[in-house]
Coordinates of C-alpha atoms in Angstrom, one line a residue:
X663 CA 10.2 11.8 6.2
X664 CA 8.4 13.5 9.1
X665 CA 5.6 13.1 11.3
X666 CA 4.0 16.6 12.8
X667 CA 1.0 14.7 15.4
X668 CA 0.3 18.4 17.6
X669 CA -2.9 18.9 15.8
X670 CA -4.0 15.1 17.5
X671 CA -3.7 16.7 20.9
X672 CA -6.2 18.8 23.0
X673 CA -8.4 19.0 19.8
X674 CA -11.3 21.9 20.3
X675 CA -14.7 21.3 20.8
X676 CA -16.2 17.9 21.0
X677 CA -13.8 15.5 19.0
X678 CA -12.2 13.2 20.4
X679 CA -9.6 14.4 23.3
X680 CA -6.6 13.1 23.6
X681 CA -3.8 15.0 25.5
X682 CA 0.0 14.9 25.9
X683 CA 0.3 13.2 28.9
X684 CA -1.7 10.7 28.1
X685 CA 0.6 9.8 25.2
X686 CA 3.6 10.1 27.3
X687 CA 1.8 7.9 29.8
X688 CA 2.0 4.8 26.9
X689 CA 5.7 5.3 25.9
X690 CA 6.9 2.9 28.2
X691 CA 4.5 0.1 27.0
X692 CA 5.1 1.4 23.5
X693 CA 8.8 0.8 23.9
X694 CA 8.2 -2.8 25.3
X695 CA 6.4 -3.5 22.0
X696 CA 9.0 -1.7 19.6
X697 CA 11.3 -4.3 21.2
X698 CA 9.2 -7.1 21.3
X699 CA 9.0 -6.6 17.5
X700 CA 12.7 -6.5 17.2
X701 CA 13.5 -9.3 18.9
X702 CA 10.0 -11.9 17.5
X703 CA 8.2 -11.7 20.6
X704 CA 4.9 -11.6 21.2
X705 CA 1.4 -12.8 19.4
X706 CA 3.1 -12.8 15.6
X707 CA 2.6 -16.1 14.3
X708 CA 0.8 -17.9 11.6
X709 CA 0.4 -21.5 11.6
X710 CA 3.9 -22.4 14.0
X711 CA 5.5 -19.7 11.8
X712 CA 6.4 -15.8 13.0
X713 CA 5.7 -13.7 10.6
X714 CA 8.0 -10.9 11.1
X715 CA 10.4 -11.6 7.8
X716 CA 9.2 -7.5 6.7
X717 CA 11.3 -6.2 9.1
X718 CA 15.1 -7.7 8.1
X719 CA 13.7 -8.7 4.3
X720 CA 15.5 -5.3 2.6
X721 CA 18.8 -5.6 4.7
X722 CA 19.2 -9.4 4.2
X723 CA 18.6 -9.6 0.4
X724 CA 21.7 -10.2 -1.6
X725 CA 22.6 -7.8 -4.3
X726 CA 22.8 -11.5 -6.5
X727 CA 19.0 -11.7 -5.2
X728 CA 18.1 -8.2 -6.5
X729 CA 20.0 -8.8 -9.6
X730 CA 18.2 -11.8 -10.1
X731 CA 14.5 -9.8 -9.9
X732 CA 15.9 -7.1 -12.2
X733 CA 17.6 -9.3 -15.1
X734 CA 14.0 -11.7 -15.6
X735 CA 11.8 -8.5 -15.1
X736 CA 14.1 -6.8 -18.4
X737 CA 13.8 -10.2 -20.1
X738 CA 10.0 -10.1 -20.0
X739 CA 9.3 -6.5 -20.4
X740 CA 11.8 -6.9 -23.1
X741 CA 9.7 -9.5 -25.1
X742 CA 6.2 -8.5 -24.8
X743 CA 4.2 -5.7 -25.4
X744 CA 1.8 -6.2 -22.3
X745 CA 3.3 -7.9 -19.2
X746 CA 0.0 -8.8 -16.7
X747 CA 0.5 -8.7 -13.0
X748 CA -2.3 -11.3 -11.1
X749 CA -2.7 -11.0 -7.4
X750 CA -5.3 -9.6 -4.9
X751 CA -5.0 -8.0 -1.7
X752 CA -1.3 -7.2 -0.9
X753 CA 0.0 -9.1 -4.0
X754 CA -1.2 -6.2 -5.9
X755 CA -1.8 -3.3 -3.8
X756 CA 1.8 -2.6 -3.2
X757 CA 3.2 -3.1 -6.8
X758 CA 0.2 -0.4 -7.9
X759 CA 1.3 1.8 -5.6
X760 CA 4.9 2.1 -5.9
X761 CA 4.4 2.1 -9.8
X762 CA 1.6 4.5 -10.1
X763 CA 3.5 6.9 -7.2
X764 CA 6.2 7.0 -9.9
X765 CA 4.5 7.4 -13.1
X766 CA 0.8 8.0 -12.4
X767 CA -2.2 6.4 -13.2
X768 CA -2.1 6.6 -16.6
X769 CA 1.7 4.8 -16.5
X770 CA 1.1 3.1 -19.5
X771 CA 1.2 6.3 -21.2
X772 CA 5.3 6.4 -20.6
X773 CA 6.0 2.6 -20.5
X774 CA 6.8 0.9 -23.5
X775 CA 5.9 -2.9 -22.5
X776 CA 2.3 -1.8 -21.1
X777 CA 1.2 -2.9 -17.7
X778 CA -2.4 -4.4 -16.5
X779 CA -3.5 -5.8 -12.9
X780 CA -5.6 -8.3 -13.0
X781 CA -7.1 -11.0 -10.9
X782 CA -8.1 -8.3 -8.1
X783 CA -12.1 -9.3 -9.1
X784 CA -14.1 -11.2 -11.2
X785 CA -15.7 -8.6 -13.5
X786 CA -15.6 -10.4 -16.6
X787 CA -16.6 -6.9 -18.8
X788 CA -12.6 -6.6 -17.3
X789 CA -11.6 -9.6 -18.4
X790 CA -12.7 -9.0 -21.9
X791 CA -11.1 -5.8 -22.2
X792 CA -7.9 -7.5 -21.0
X793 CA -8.2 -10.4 -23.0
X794 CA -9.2 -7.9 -25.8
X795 CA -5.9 -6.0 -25.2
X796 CA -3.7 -8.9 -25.2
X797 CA -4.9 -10.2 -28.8
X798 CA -2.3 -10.6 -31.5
X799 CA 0.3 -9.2 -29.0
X800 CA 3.5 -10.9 -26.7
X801 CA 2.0 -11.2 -23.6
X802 CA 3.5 -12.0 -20.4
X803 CA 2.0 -12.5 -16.8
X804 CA 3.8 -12.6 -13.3
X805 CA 1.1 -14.4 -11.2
X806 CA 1.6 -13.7 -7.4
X807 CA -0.1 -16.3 -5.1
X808 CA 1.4 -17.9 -1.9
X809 CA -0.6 -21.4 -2.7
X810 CA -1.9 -21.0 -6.0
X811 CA -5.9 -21.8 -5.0
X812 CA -6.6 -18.5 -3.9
X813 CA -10.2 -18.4 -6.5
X814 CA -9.8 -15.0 -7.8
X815 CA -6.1 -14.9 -9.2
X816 CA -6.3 -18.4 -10.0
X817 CA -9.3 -17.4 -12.2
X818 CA -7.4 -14.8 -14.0
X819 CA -4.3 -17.3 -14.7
X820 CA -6.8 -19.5 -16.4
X821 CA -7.1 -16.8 -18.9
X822 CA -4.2 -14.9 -19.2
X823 CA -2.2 -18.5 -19.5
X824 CA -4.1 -19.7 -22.3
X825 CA -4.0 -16.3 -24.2
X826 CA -0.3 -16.4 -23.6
X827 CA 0.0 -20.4 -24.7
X828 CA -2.7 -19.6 -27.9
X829 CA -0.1 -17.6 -29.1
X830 CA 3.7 -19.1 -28.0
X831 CA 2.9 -22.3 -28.0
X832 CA 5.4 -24.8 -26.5
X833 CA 8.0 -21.5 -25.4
X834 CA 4.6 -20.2 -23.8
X835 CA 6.7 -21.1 -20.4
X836 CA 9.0 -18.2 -21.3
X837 CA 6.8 -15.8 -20.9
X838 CA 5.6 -16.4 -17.3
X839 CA 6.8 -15.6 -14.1
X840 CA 5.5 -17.0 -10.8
X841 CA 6.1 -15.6 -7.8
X842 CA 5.1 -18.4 -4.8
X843 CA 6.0 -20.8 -2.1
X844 CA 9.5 -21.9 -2.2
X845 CA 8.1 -25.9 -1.9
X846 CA 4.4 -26.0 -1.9
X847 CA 1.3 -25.3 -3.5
X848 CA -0.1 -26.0 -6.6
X849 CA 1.3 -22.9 -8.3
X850 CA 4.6 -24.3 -7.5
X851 CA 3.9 -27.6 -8.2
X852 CA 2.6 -25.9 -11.5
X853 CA 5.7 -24.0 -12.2
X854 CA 7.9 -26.6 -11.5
X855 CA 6.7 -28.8 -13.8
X856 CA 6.4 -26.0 -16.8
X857 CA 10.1 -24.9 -16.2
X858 CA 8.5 -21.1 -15.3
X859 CA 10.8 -19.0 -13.7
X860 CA 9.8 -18.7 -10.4
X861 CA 10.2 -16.4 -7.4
X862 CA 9.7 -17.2 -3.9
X863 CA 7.3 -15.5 -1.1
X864 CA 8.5 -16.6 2.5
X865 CA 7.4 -18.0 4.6
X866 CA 7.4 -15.7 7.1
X867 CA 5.9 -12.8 5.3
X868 CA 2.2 -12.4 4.9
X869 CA 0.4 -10.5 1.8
X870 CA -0.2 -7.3 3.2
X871 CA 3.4 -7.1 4.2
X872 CA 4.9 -8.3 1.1
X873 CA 5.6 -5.4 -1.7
X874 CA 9.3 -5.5 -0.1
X875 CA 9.6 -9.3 -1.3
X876 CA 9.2 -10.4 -5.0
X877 CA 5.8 -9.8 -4.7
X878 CA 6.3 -6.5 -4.9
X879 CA 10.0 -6.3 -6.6
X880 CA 9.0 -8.1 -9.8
X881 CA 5.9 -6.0 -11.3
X882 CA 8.2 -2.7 -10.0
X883 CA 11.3 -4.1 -11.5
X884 CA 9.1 -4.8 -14.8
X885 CA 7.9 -0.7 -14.8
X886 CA 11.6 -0.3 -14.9
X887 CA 11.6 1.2 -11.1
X888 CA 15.3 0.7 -9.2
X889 CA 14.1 -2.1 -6.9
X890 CA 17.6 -1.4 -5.2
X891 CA 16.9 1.9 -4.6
X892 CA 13.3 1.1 -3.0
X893 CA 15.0 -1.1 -0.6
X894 CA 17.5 1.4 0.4
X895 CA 14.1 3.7 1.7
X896 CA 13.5 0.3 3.9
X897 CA 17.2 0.1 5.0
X898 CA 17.5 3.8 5.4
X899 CA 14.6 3.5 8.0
X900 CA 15.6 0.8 10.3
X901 CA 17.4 3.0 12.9
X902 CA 14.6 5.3 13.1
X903 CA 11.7 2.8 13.0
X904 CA 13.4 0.0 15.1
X905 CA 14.2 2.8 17.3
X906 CA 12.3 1.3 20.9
X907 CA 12.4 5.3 22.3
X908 CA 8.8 6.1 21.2
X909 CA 9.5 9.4 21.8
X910 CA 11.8 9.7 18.5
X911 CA 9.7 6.8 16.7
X912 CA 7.4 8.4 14.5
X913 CA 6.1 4.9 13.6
X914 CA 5.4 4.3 17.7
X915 CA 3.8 8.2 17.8
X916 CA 1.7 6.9 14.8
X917 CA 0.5 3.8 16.1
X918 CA 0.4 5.4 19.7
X919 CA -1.8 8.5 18.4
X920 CA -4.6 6.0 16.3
X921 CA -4.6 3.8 19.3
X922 CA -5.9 6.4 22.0
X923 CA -8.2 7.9 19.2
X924 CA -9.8 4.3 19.0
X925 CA -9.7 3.8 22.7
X926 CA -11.8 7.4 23.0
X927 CA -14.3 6.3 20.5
X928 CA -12.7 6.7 17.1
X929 CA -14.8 4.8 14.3
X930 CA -13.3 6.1 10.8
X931 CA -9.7 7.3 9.8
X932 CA -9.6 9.5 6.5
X933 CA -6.4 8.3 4.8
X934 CA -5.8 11.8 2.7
X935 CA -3.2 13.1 0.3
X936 CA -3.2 16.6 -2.1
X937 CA -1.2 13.9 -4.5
X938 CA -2.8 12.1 -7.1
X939 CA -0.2 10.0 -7.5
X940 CA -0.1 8.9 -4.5
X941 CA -4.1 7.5 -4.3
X942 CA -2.8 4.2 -4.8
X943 CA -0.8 4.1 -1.2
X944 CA -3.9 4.7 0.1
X945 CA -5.5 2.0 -1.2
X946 CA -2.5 -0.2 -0.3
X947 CA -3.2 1.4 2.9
X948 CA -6.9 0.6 3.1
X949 CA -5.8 -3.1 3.5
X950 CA -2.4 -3.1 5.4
X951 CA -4.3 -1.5 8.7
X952 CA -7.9 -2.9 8.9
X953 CA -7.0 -6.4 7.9
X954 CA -4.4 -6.4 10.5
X955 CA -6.5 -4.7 13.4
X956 CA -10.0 -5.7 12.6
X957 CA -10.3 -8.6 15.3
X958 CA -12.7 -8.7 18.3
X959 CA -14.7 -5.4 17.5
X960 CA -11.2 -3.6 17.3
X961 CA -10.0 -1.4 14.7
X962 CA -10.7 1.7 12.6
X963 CA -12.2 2.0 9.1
X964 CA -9.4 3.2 6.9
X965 CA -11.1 5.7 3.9
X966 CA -8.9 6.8 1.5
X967 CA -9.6 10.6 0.0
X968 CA -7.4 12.9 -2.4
X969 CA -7.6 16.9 -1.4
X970 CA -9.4 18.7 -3.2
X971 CA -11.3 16.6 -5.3
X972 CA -13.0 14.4 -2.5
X973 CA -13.3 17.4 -0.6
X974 CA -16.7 18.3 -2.6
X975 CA -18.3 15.0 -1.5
X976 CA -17.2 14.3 2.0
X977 CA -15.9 17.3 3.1
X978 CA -19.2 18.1 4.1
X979 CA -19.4 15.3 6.8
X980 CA -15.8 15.2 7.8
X981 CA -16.7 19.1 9.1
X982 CA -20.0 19.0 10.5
X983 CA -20.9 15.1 10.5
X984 CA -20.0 12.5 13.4
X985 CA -17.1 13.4 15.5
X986 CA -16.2 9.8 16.1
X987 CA -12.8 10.1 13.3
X988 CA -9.5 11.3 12.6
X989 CA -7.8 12.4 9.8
X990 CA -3.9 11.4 8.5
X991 CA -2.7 13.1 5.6
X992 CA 0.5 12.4 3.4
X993 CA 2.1 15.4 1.9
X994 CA 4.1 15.6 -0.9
X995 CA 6.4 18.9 -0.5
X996 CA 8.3 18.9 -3.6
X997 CA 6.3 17.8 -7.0
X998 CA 8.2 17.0 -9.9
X999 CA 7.0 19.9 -11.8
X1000 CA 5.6 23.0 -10.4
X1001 CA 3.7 25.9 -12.5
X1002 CA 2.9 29.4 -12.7
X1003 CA -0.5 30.4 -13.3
X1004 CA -1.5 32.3 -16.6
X1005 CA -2.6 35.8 -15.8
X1006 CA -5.5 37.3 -18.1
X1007 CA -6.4 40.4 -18.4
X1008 CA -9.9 39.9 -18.3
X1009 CA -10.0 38.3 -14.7
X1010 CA -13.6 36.9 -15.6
X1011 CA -13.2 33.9 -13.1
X1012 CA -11.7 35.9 -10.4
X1013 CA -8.3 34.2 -10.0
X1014 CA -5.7 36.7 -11.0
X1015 CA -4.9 37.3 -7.4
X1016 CA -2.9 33.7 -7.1
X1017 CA 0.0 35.2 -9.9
X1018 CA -0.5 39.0 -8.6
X1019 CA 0.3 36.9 -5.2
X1020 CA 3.0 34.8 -7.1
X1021 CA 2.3 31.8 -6.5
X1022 CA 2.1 29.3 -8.0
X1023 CA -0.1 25.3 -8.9
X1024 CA 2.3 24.1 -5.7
X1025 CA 1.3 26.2 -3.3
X1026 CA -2.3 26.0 -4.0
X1027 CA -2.1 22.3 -3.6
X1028 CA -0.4 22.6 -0.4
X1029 CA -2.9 24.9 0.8
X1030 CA -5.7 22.4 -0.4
X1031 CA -4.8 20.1 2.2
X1032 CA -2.9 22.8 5.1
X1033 CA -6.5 24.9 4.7
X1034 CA -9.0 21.6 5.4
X1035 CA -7.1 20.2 7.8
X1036 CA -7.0 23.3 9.8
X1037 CA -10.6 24.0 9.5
X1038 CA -11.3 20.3 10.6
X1039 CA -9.4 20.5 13.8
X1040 CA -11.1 23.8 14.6
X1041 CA -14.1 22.0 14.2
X1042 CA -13.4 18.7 16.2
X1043 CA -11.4 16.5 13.7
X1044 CA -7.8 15.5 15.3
X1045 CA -4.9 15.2 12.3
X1046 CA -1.6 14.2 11.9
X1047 CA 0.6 14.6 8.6
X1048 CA 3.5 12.7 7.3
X1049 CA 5.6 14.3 5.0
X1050 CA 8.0 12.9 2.4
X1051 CA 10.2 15.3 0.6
X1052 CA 9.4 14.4 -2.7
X1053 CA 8.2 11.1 -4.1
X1054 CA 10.9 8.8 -4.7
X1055 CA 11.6 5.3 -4.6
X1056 CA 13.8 5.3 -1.5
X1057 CA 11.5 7.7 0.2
X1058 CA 8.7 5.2 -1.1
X1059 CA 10.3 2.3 0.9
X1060 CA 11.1 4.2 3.8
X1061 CA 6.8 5.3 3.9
X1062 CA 5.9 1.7 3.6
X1063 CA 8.2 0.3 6.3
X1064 CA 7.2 3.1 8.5
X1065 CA 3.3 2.4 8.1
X1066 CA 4.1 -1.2 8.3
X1067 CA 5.5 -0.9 11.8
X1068 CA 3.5 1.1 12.9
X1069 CA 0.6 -1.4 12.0
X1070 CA 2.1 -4.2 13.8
X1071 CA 2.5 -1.8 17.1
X1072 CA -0.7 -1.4 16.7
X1073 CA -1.9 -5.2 16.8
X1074 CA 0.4 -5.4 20.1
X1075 CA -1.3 -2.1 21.6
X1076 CA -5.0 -3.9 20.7
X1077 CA -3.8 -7.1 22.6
X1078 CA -3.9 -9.4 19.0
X1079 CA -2.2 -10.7 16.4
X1080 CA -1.8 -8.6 13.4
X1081 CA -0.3 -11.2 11.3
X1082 CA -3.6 -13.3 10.5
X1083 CA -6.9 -12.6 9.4
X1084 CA -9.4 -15.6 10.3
X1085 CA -12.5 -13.6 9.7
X1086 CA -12.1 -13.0 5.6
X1087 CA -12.4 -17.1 5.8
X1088 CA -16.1 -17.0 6.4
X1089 CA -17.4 -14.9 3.3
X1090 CA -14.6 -17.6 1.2
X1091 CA -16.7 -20.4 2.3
X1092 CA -20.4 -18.8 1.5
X1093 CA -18.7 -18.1 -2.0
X1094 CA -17.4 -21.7 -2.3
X1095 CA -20.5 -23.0 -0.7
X1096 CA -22.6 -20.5 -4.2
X1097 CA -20.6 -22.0 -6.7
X1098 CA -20.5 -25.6 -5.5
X1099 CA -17.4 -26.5 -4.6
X1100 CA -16.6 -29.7 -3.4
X1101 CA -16.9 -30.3 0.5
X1102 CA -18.8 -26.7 0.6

């Protein structure tokens, strides 16, 4: 995993300037916060509790824990045909996108006990096709929620639990996992009382942290990913990320870069890949940095884009439109498969030059995203790129703890905690207030 930042520096024209001594100039407050972080100081708590559990989760898990995860995830996916994964937010994001990195977004085209997220909205059109799915099939469900109120999955566990119980009956218990609060909540007061197995979310780990916990483990573990593996990528990161010399930290550089850019009058950050397997990080990302940042006018909007495809909508604007944004793209360098292009003799649409020039799908799509990004800079756009190898689970953890820490510098550098969101409470209690919930 590397981080190449040069092309967020002295950036031509009129986008936003940022130089190298003015980076260098925050290394030494950087490095304060990188060791802050280490040590649970600073703004980090939620309710009396710090909420820095993400950063020793991966290292402290016993191999009895993982096994644990691994042996009721193959007992499920064993038994059913369709396994649904409830959650919203970071109780889904991160599964998706460690599972669709893998596979794809088609991944139920190469798993045999087929996987559906639901309880991310309340489109019931998606409800009946889910519910239309599961008929006359073994169904199973691992619901992720921390209390087990939160409306949306606790809509979809309505459902999915009385599909699952129309069909098992009284074993109907078998075929559900929970993953929740170790004491509390009614979905553990719920899963207590049905004899579900249950796995717990700590305490001191919030949503948007949490694919590295159970929350994430359990759906992977069900897609048949090495969970053990994933966590090495986390582990395999902690001396680099932990790491409090900003200078060799690419998750401090990261944090560091997006901070000046906001400072200078950054609005918008294009979260871009040339991977279409990877789309799903983005998303994952969309919610780990704005929830976390968006307090008191802070922050950046986070859009997520695939090059080239998105390039023929806003590609337009990213060149010529505001230059209040920046761009970070994830490159994949080696693809699982690369292929030559067929040569015809004909050359009616023009492309015989890219085999004449062997090369080949690969370096096309590299130069989809090295060829935009140049031109944007050029034109005013300041970009860094992370680039992992080849997509992996290891190198998967490793990106998420990365991006992680580099989030939570980011809440230190802003002056707030990035460990709570109080804002997302106010459109909750217009919602309850629509549907008449009691004491709304």
């Amino acid at each position: 995993m590397k981080l190449n930042y040069q092309n967020m520096l002295n950036t031509p024209k009129t986008g936003i300037q940022i130089t190298e001594n003015e980076m260098k100039m925050q290394f030494a407050k950087v490095q304060n916060i990188i060791e802050a972080l280490n040590h649970g100081e600073g703004d980090n708590q939620d309710k009396g509790v710090p909420m820095l559990g993400w950063q020793t989760y991966a290292r402290d898990i016993t191999p009895a824990e993982i096994q644990k995860i691994q042996d009721a995830a193959r007992n499920l996916a064993d038994k059913c045909d369709v396994v649904f994964i409830i959650g919203i937010g970071g109780s889904y994001l991160g599964p998706k996108a460690v599972i669709e990195a893998v596979y794809g977004k088609n991944y139920n085209d190469v798993l045999k006990t087929k996987l559906y997220f639901i309880g991310c909205d309340t489109d019931p059109d998606f409800y009946a096709h889910c519910l239309k799915i599961g008929e006359d099939k073994n169904c199973g469900v691992v619901v992720i929620s921390k209390s087990g109120t939160t409306t949306e999955p606790a809509l979809a566990f309505r459902f999915i639990k009385r599909l699952i119980e129309q069909r098992q009956g009284k074993n109907a218990k078998d075929f559900i996992i929970a993953v929740t609060d170790a004491k509390k909540g009614a979905l553990r007061q719920l899963a207590d009382g049905e004899g579900y197995a249950t796995f717990v979310i700590p305490d001191n780990i919030g949503g948007r942290f949490s694919v590295v916990t159970p929350v994430g483990l359990a759906p992977i573990a069900i897609a048949g990913i090495d969970i053990a593996e994933y966590l090495s990528g986390y582990k395999k990161a902690l001396p680099l990320i932990d790491n409090p010399d900003a200078e060799k930290n690419p998750a401090a550089l990261y944090a560091l870069l997006r901070f000046l850019a906001w400072q200078k009058g950054a609005a918008a950050e294009y979260q871009v890949t040339n991977s279409a397997f990877f789309e799903s990080n983005l998303a994952w990302t969309m919610q780990l940095e704005p929830e976390s940042e968006g307090h008191y006018g802070h922050g950046l909007h986070v859009v997520p884009a695939v090059f080239p495809r998105d390039l023929h909508s806003i590609g337009q604007l990213i060149q010529q439109g505001p230059r209040d944004l920046i761009e970070i793209a994830t490159k994949i360098l080696t693809p699982r498969a690369d292929l030559p292009v067929p040569l015809y003799a004909d050359d009616t649409d023009e492309l015989n030059y890219i085999p004449q020039n062997k090369l080949t799908l690969n370096d096309i799509n590299k130069m989809t995203i090295d060829g935009p990004l140049a031109a944007h800079y050029a034109d005013g756009v300041p970009n860094m790129t992370i680039e992992l190898e080849k997509i992996t689970p290891q190198n998967l953890g490793e990106y998420h703890y990365l991006l992680m820490k580099a989030t939570a510098i980011q809440g230190y550098l802003l002056g707030h905690n990035p460990f709570v969101q109080p804002g997302v409470q106010f459109w909750k209690d217009k919602l309850f207030k629509l549907a008449g919930k009691p004491g709304y």
